[in-house]
PDB file of C-alpha atoms and ligand atoms in Angstrom:
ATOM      1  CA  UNK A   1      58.415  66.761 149.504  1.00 84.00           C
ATOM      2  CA  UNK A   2      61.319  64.937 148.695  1.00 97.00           C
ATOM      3  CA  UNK A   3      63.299  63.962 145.096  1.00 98.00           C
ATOM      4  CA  UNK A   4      64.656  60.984 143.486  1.00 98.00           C
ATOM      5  CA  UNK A   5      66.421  60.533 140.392  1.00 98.00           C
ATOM      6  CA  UNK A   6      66.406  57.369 138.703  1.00 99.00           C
ATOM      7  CA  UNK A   7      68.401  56.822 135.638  1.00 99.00           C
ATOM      8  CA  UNK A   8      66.891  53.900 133.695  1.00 98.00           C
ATOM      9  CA  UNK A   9      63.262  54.556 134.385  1.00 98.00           C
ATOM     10  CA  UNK A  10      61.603  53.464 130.879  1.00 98.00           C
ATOM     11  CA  UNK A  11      61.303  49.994 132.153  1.00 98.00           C
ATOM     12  CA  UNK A  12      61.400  47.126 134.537  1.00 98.00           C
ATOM     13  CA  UNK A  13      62.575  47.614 138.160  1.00 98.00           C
ATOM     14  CA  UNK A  14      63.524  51.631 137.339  1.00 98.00           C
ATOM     15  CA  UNK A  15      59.683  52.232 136.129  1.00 98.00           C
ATOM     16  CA  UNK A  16      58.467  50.760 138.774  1.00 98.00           C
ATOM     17  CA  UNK A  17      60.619  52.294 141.421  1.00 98.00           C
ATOM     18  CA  UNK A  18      59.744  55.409 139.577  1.00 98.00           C
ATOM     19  CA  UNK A  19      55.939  55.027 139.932  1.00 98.00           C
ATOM     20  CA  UNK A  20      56.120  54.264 143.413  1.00 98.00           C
ATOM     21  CA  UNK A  21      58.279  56.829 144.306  1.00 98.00           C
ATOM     22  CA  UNK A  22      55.546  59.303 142.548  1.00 98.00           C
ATOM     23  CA  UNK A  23      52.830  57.463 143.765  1.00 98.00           C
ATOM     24  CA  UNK A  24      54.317  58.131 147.900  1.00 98.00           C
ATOM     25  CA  UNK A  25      54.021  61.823 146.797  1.00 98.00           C
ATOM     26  CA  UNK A  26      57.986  62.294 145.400  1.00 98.00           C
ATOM     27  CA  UNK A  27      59.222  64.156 142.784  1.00 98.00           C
ATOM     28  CA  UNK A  28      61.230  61.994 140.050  1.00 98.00           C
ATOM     29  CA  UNK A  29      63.490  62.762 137.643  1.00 98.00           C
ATOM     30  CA  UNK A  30      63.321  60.267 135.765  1.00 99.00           C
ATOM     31  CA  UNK A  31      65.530  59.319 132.321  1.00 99.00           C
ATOM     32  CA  UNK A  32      66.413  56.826 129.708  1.00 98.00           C
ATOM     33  CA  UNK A  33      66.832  56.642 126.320  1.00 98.00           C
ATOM     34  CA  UNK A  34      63.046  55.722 124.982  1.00 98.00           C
ATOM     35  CA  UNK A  35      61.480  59.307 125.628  1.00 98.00           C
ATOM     36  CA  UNK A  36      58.310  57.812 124.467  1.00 98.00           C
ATOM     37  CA  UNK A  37      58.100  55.161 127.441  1.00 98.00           C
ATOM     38  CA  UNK A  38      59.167  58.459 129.561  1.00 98.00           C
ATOM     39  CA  UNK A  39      56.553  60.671 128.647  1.00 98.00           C
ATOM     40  CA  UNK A  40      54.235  57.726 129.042  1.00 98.00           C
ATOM     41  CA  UNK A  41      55.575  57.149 132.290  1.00 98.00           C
ATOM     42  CA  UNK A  42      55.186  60.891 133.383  1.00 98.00           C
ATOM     43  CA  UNK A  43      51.281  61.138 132.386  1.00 98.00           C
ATOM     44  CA  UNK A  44      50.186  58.575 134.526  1.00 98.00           C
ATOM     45  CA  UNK A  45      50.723  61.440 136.934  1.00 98.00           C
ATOM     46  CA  UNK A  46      49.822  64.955 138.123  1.00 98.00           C
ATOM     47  CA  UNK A  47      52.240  67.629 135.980  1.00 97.00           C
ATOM     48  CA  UNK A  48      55.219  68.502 138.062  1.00 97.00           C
ATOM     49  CA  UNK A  49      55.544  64.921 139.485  1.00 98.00           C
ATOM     50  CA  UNK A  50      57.405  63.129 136.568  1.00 98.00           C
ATOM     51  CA  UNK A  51      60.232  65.138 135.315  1.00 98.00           C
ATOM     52  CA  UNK A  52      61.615  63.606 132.181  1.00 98.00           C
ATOM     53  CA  UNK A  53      64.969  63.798 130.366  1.00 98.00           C
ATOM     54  CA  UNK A  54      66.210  61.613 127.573  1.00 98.00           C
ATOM     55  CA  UNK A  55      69.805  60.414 128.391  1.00 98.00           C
ATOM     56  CA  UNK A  56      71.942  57.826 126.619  1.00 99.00           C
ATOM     57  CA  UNK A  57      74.392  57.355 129.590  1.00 98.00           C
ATOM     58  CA  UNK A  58      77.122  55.667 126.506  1.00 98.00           C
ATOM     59  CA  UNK A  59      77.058  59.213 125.287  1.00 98.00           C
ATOM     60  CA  UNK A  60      79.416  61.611 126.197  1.00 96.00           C
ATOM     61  CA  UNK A  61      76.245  64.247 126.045  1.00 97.00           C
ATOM     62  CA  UNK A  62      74.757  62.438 128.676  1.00 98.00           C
ATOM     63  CA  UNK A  63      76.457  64.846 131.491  1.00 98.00           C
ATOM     64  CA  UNK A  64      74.505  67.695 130.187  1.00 98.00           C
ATOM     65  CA  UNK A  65      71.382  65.920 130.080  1.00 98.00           C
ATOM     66  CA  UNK A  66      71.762  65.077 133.529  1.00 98.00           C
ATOM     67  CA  UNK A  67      72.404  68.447 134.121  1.00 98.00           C
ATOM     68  CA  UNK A  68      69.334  69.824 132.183  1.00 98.00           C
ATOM     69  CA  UNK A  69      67.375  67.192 133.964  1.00 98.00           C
ATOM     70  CA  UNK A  70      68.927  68.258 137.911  1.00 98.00           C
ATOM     71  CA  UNK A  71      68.182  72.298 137.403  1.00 98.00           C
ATOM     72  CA  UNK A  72      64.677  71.269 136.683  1.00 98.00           C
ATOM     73  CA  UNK A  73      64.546  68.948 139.820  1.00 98.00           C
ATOM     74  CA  UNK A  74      66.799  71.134 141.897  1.00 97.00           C
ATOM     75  CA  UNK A  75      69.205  69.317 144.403  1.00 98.00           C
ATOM     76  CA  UNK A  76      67.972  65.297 145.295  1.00 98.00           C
ATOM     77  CA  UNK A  77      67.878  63.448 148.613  1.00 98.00           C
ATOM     78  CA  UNK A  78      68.131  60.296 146.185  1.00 98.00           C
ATOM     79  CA  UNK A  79      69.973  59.330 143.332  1.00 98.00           C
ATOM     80  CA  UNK A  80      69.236  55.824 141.569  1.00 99.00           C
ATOM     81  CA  UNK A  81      71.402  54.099 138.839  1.00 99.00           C
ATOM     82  CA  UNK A  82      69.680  51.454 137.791  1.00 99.00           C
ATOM     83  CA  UNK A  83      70.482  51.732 133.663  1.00 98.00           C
ATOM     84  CA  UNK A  84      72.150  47.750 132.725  1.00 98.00           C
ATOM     85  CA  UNK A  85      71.848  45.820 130.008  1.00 98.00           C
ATOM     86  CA  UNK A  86      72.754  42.121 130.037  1.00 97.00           C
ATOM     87  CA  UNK A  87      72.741  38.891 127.980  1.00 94.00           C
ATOM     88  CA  UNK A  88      73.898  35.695 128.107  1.00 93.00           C
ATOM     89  CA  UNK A  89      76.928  35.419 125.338  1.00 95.00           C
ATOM     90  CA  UNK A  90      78.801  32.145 125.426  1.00 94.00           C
ATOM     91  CA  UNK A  91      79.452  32.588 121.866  1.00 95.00           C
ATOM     92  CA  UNK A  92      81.474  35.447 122.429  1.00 97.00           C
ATOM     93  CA  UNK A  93      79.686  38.263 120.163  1.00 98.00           C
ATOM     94  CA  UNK A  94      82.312  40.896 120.267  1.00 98.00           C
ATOM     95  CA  UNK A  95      79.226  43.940 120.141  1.00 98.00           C
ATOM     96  CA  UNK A  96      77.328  42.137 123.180  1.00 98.00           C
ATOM     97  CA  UNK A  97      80.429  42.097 125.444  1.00 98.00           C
ATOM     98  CA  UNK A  98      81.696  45.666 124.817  1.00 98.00           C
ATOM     99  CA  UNK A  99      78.515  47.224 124.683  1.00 98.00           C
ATOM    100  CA  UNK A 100      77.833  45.898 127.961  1.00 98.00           C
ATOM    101  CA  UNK A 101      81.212  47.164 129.590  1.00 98.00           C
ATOM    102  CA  UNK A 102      80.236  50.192 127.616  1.00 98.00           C
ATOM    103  CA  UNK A 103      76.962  50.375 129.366  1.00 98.00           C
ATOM    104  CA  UNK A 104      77.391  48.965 132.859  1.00 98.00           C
ATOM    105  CA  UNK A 105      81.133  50.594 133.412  1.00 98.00           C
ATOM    106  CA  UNK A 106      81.468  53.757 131.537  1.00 98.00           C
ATOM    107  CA  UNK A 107      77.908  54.490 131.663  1.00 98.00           C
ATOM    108  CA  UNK A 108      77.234  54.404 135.187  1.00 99.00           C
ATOM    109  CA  UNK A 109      80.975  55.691 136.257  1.00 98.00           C
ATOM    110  CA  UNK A 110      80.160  58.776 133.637  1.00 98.00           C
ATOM    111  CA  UNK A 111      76.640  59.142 135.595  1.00 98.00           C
ATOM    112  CA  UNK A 112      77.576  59.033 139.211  1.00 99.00           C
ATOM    113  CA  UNK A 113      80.877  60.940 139.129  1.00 98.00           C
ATOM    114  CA  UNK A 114      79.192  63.689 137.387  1.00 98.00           C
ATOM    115  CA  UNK A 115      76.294  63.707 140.137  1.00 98.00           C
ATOM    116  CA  UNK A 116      78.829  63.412 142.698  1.00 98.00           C
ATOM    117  CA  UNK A 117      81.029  66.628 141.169  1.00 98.00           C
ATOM    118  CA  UNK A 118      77.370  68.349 141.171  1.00 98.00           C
ATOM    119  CA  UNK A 119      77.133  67.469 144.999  1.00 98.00           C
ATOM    120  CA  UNK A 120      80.321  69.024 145.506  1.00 97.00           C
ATOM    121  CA  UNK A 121      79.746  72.457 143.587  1.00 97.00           C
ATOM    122  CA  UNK A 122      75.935  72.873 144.853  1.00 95.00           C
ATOM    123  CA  UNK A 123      76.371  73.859 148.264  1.00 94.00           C
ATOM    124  CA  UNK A 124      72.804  72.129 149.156  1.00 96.00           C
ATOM    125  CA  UNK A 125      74.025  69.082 150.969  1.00 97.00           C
ATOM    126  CA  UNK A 126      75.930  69.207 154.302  1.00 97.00           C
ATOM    127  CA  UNK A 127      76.623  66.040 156.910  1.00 94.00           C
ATOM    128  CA  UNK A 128      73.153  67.017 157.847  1.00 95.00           C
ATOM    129  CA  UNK A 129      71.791  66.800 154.583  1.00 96.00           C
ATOM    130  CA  UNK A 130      73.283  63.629 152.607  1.00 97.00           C
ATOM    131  CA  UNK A 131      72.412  62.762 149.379  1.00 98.00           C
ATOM    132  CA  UNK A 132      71.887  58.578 148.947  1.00 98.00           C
ATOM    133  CA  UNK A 133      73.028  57.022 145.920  1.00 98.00           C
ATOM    134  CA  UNK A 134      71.855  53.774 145.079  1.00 98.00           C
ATOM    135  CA  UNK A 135      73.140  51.459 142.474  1.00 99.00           C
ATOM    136  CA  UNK A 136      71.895  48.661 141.124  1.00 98.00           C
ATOM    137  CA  UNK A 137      74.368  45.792 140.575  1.00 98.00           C
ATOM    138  CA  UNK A 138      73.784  42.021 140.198  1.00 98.00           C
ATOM    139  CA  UNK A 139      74.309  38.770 142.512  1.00 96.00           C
ATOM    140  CA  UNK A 140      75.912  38.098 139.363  1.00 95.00           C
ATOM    141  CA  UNK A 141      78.679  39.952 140.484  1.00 96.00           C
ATOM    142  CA  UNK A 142      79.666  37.851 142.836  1.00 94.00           C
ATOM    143  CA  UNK A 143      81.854  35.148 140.526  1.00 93.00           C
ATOM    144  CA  UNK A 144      82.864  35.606 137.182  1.00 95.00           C
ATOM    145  CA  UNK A 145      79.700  33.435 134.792  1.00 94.00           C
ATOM    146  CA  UNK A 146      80.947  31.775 132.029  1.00 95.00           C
ATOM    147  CA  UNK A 147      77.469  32.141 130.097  1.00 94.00           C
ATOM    148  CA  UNK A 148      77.714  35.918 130.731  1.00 96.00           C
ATOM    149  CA  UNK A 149      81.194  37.081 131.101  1.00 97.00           C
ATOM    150  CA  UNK A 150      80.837  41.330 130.375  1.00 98.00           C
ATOM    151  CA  UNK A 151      77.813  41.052 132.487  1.00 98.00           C
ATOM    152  CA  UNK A 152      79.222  39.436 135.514  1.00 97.00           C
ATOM    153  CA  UNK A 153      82.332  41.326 135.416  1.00 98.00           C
ATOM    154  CA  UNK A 154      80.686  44.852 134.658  1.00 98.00           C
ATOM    155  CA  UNK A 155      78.972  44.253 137.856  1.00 98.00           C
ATOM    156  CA  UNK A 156      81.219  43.104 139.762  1.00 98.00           C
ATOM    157  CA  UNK A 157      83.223  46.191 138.510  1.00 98.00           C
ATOM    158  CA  UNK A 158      80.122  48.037 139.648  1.00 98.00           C
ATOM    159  CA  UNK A 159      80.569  47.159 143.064  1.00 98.00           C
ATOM    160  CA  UNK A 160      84.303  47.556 143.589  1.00 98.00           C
ATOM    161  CA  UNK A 161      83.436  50.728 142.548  1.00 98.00           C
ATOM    162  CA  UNK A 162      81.140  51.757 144.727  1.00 98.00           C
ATOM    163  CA  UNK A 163      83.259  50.663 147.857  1.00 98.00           C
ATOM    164  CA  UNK A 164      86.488  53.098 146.693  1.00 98.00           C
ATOM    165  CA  UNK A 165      83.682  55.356 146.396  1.00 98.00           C
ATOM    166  CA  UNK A 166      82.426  54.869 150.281  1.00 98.00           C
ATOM    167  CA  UNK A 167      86.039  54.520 151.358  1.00 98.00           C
ATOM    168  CA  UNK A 168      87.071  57.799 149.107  1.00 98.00           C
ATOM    169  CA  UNK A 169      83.711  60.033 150.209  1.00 98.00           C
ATOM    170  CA  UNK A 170      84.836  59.367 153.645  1.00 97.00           C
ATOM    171  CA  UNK A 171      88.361  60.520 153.425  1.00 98.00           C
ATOM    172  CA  UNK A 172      86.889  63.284 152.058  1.00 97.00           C
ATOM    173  CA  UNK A 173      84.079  63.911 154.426  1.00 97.00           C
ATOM    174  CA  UNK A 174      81.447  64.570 150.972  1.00 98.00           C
ATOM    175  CA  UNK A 175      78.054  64.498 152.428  1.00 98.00           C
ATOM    176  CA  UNK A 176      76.874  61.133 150.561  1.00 98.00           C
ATOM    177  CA  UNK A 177      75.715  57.698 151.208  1.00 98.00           C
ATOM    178  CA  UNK A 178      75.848  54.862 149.073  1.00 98.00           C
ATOM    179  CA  UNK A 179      73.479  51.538 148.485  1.00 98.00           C
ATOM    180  CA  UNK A 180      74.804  48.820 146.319  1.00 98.00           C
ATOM    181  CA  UNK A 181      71.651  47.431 145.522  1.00 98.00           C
ATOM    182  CA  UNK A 182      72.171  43.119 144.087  1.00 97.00           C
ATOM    183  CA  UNK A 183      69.240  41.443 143.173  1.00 97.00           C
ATOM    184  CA  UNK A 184      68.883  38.281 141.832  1.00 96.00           C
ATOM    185  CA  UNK A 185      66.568  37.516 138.298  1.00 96.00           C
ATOM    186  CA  UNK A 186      63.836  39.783 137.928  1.00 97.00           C
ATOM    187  CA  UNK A 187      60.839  39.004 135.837  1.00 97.00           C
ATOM    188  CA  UNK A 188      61.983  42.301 133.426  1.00 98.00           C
ATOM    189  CA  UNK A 189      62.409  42.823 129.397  1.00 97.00           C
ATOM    190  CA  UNK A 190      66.301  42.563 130.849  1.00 97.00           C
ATOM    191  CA  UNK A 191      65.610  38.322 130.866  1.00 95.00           C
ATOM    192  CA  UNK A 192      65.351  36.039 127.773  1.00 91.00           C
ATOM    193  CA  UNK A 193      61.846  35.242 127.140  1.00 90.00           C
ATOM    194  CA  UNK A 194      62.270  32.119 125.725  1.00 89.00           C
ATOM    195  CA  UNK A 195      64.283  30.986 128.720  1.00 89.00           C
ATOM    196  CA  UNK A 196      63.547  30.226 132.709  1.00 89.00           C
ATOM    197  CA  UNK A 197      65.106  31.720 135.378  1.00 91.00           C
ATOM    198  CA  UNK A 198      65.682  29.854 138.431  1.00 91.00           C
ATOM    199  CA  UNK A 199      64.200  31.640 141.816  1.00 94.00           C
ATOM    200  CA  UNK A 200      62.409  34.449 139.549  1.00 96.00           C
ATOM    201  CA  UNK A 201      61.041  37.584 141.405  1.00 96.00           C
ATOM    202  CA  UNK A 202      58.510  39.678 140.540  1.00 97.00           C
ATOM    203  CA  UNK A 203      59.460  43.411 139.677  1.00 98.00           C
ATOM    204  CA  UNK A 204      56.970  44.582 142.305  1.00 98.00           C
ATOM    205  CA  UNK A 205      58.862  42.709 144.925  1.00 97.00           C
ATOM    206  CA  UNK A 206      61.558  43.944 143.831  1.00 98.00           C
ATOM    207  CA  UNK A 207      60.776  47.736 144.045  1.00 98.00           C
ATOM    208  CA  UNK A 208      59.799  46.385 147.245  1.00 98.00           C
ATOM    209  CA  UNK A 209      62.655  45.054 148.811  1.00 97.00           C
ATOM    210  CA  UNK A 210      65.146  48.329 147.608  1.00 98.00           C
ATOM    211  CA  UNK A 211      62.386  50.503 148.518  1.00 98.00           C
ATOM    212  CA  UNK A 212      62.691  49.011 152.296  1.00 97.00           C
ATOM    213  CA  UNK A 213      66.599  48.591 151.973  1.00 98.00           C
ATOM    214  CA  UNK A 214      67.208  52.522 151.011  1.00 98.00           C
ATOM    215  CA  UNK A 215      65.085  53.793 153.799  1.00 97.00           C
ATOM    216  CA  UNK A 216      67.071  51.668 155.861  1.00 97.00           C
ATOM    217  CA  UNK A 217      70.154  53.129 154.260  1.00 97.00           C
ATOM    218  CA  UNK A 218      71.352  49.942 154.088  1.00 98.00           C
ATOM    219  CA  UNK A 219      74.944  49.966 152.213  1.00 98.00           C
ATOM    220  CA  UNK A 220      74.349  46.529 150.585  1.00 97.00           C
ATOM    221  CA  UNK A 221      70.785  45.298 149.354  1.00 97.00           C
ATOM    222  CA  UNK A 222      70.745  41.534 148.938  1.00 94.00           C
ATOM    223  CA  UNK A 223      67.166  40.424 148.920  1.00 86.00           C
ATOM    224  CA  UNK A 224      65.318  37.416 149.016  1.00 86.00           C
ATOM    225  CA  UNK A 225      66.503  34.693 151.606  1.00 90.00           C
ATOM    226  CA  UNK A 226      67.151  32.075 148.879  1.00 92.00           C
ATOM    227  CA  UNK A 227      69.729  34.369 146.792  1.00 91.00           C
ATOM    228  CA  UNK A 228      71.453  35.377 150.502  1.00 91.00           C
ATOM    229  CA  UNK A 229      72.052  31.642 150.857  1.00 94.00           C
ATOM    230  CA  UNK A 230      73.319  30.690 147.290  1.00 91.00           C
ATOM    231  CA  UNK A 231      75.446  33.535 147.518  1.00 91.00           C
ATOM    232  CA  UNK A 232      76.773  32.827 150.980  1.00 93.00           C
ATOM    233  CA  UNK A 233      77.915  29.189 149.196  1.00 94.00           C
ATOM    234  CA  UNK A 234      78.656  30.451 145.893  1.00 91.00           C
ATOM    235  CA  UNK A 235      81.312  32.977 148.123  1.00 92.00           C
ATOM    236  CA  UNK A 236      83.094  29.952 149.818  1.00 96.00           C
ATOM    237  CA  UNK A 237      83.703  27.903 146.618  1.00 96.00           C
ATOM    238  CA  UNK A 238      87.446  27.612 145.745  1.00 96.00           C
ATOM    239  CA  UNK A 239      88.405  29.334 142.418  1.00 94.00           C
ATOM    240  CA  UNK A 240      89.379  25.914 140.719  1.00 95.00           C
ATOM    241  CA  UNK A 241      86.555  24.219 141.782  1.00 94.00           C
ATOM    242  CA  UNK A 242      84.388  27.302 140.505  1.00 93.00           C
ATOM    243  CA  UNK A 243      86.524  26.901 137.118  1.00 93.00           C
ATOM    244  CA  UNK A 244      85.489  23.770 136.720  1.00 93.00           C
ATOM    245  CA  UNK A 245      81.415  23.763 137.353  1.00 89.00           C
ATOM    246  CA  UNK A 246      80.726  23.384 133.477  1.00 80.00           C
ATOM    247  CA  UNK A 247      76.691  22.887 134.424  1.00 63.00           C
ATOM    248  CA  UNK A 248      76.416  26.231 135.694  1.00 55.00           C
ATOM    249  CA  UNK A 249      73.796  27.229 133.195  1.00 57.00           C
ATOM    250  CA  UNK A 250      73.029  30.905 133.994  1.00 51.00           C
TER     251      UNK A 250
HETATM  252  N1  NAP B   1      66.174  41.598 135.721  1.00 67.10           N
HETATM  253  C1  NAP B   1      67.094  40.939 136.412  1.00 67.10           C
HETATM  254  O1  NAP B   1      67.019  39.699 136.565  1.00 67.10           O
HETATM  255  C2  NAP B   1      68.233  41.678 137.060  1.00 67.10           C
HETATM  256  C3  NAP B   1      69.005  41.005 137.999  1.00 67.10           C
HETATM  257  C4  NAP B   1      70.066  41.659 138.620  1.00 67.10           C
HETATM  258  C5  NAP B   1      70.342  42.967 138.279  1.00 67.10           C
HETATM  259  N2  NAP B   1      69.579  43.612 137.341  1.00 67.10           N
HETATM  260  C6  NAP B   1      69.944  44.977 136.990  1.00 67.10           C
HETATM  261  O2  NAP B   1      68.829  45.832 137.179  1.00 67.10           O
HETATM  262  C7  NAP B   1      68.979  46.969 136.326  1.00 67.10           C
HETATM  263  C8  NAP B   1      67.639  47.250 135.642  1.00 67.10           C
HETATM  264  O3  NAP B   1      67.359  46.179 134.751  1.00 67.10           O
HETATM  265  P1  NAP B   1      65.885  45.612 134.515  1.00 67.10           P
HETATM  266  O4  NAP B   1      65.912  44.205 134.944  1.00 67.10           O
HETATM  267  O5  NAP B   1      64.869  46.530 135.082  1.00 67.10           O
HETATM  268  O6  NAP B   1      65.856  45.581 132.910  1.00 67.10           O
HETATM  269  P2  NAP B   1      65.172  46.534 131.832  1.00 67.10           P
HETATM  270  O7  NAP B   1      63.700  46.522 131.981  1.00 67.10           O
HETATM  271  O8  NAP B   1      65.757  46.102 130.537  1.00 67.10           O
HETATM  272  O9  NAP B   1      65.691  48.005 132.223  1.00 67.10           O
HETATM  273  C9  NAP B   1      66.940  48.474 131.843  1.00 67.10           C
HETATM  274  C10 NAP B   1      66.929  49.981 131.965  1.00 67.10           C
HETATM  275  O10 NAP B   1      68.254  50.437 131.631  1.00 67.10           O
HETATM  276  C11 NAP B   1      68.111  51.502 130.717  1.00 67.10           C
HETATM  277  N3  NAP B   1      69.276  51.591 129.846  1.00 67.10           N
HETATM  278  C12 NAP B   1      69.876  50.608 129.136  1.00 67.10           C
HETATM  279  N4  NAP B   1      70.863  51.117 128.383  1.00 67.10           N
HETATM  280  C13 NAP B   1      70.870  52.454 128.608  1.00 67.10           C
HETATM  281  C14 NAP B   1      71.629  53.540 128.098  1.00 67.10           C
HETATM  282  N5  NAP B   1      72.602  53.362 127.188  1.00 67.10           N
HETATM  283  N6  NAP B   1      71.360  54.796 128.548  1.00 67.10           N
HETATM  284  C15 NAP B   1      70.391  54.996 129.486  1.00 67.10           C
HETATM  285  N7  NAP B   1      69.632  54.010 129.999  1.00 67.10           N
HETATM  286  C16 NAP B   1      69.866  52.760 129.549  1.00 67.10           C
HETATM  287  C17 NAP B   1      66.847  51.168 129.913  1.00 67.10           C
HETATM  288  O11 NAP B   1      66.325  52.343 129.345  1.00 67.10           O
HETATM  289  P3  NAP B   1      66.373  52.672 127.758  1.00 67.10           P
HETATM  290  O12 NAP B   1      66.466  51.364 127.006  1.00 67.10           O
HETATM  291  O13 NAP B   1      65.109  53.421 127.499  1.00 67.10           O
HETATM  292  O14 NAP B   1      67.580  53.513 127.587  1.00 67.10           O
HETATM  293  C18 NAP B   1      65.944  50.639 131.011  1.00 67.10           C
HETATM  294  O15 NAP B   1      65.277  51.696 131.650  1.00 67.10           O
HETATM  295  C19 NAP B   1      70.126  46.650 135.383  1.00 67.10           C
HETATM  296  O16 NAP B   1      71.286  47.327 135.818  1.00 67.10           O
HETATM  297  C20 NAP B   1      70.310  45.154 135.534  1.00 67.10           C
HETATM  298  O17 NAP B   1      71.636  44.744 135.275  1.00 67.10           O
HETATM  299  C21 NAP B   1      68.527  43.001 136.742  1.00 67.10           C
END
């Protein structure tokens, strides 16, 4: 039986990774900050399957939780970030864009280091027995968007990030893989209802495509064709012609 821990399972793609996860017979710990939608989330399921721990990853208790939650799941083959939050703010609300660095940087750097550090002290992982970390970033990461500044630059933070920490756990021979997972838009609570999203994907997809993409280890999960192809183009624009695209709506 095998374990997963997915922080940011009350909703969206982290529920539904959660419940599939569960539903192939794993063991998740799973945490966010609703513990309502968490206990909801856990009694879909036979007791012992569901683990649940409330965790506000912008609080600096959120290390303990995590550790509360990993001595009740004992030591993980799979660790998920997928906690984000993201709006569009071209009028510059102060709150939206630190929140989100507050979320989508310190939150997920204060998350993963502190599972890493457990990695380290556990003694349960070796270079046969590698724990995979997968986090979810954004396409949007891939230019800065001037509709959504914090949120395109948290993630692209997100993933510069995770490649020191590739390049660093090699150096240091730690026994972990990484996954920077970058979807596209995702029908989830995360999009404005009262807007539309071009090349939408369902959340089930979704699930579907990391699902595939972590089994396959793979170090970068880009899914859907259509996104690999705007962002192949989107990469080869010039900075001021990028600069300069006013109609780029979202
Ligand atoms: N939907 C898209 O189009 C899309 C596209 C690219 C990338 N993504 C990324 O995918 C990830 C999941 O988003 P989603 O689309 O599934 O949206 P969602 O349904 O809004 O899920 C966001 C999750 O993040 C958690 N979260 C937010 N703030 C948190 C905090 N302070 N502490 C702990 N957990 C927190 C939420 O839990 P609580 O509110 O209960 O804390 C929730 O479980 C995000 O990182 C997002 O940036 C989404």
């Amino acid at each position: 039986m095998k374990t997963a821990i997915i922080i940011g399972a009350t909703s969206g793609i982290g529920k539904e990774l959660a419940t599939r996860l569960a539903s192939d017979g794993w063991v998740v710990g799973a945490a966010g900050r609703r513990a309502d939608r968490l206990e909801e989330l856990a009694s879909q399921f036979p007791e012992g399957t569901i683990l649940t721990q409330a965790i506000d990853i912008t609080s600096s208790d959120a290390t303990a939780a995590l550790d509360t939650l990993l001595a009740r799941t004992g030591s993980p083959d799979l660790f998920l970030h997928v906690s984000g939050i993201g709006k569009q703010n071209p009028d510059l609300d102060e709150k939206i864009e630190t929140n989100t660095m507050e979320t989508n940087c310190t939150g997920m750097v204060r998350m993963v280091i502190h599972f890493i550090n457990y990695v380290k002290a556990c003694g349960e992982y070796s270079s046969s027995r590698k724990v995979h970390i997968g986090v979810i970033s954004s396409v949007a990461g891939t230019a800065g968007i001037g509709n959504a500044p914090a949120y395109s630059a948290s993630k692209r933070m997100q993933q510069t990030y995770i490649s020191a920490l590739v390049q660093l756990s090699r150096m240091k021979h730690l026994p972990v893989t990484f996954s920077d997972i970058r979807p596209g838009f995702v029908a989830t609570d995360l999009l404005n209802p009262n807007k539309k999203y071009p090349m939408t994907i369902s959340v089930d997809k979704a699930a579907r495509c990391i699902l595939n993409g972590l089994n396959r280890r793979k170090r970068i999960i880009c899914f859907d064709w259509r996104y690999r192809i705007l962002v192949f183009f989107w990469k080869l624009i010039p900075r001021c012609i990028w600069e300069r695209l006013t109609f780029v709506k979202n």
